[in-house]
């Protein structure tokens, strides 16, 4: 019985020794070889300088309609979906009192017109018989009566004009072309002259303004580039719009005017452009994204997928060094064009920029460069010997 136990213990000790011996052996394998990476060659080229800014649509004209005379609304003469022209009627106010006032003013004018010839004749007679039956005082009185009659006639004419004007104001008309909101009053409501509440609002949105905001620091950078000769400014500035749903708005906007001051709260400057909007696609108040081509500059285009932003604000990327290893470089950007950073310093012509295989790259790593291309979506693809792009992540074809 004891002999069997000792045999089992001996077997366990022998097994433990063999395990210890096997774990102590070195793991086979050596240092990894060069890593295949996709690269693009950096070339200096003429790049459009495009500034992208948020913006908001603003009505070309906007009018709050208020009554100029008081009274009861008798009729609403428009519909909210109607395109109005200047002078189109909107509301009609009860004009009974104003018709009576106009008739009274007209009667006063007729009376003044009838009285003028009488006083004129009396004045003429007094002038002719001065000193022969008419004293100097009587002549002066006749002159005064004539002047008063003329003044009464002028006042009566002015009163009639004003009465007719007030009568015309009982029909409220559109002062601009555009579309009116739903009426804020109903038939039978009493309104007063110059009240604070508007009857409706008319908005003209063709053409339409778009106010874009731009950081004052970027404006200074653009001005410096122009003064240094690094940026060739376009003769005219035009803008394109991207709407909230991602659709590009048809047509370009013309620069109206930049703001003359910087916002003290946001540090931005408002720049206004005017767009034709015949289909009223852009609605006042709508938020949009605007792009403005300021000019062109000589620069390198570094694909955005190849660079990362460092803690210092610079961009970092890898290039293939002369010794066949990956070398890390840092540089500043001068804006964005499509899917690439615009870079003027820190990159040299002929540099092989690594755009694919970056997840396993470290500085000093041996690499094997493979020509790659960046498609319109900013995706890296290798180019085989025939020049036909293929997916950079796909395995290479076997020989």
Short mmCIF file of C-alpha atoms in Angstrom, two decimals, residues 7 16 26 40 66 69 89 99 126 136 153 192 197 201 204 243 249 265 296 304-306 320:
data_model
loop_
_atom_site.label_atom_id
_atom_site.label_comp_id
_atom_site.label_asym_id
_atom_site.label_seq_id
_atom_site.Cartn_x
_atom_site.Cartn_y
_atom_site.Cartn_z
CA UNK A 7 4.92 5.84 -6.94
CA UNK A 16 6.10 19.35 -12.22
CA UNK A 26 12.67 31.16 -24.48
CA UNK A 40 1.06 59.98 -50.79
CA UNK A 66 -50.29 99.21 -37.96
CA UNK A 69 -56.51 105.94 -38.16
CA UNK A 89 -55.18 96.27 -49.91
CA UNK A 99 -66.40 110.43 -45.14
CA UNK A 126 -61.06 150.80 -51.31
CA UNK A 136 -56.57 155.26 -44.86
CA UNK A 153 -59.09 129.51 -48.37
CA UNK A 192 -56.56 102.82 -32.86
CA UNK A 197 -49.83 95.79 -31.62
CA UNK A 201 -46.25 91.41 -40.64
CA UNK A 204 -39.95 90.07 -48.46
CA UNK A 243 -29.04 74.29 -45.94
CA UNK A 249 -28.57 75.99 -52.30
CA UNK A 265 -19.32 88.82 -26.34
CA UNK A 296 -5.83 81.11 -53.76
CA UNK A 304 -7.13 64.98 -42.57
CA UNK A 305 -7.02 61.24 -41.87
CA UNK A 306 -3.22 61.38 -41.79
CA UNK A 320 8.93 58.11 -44.49
#
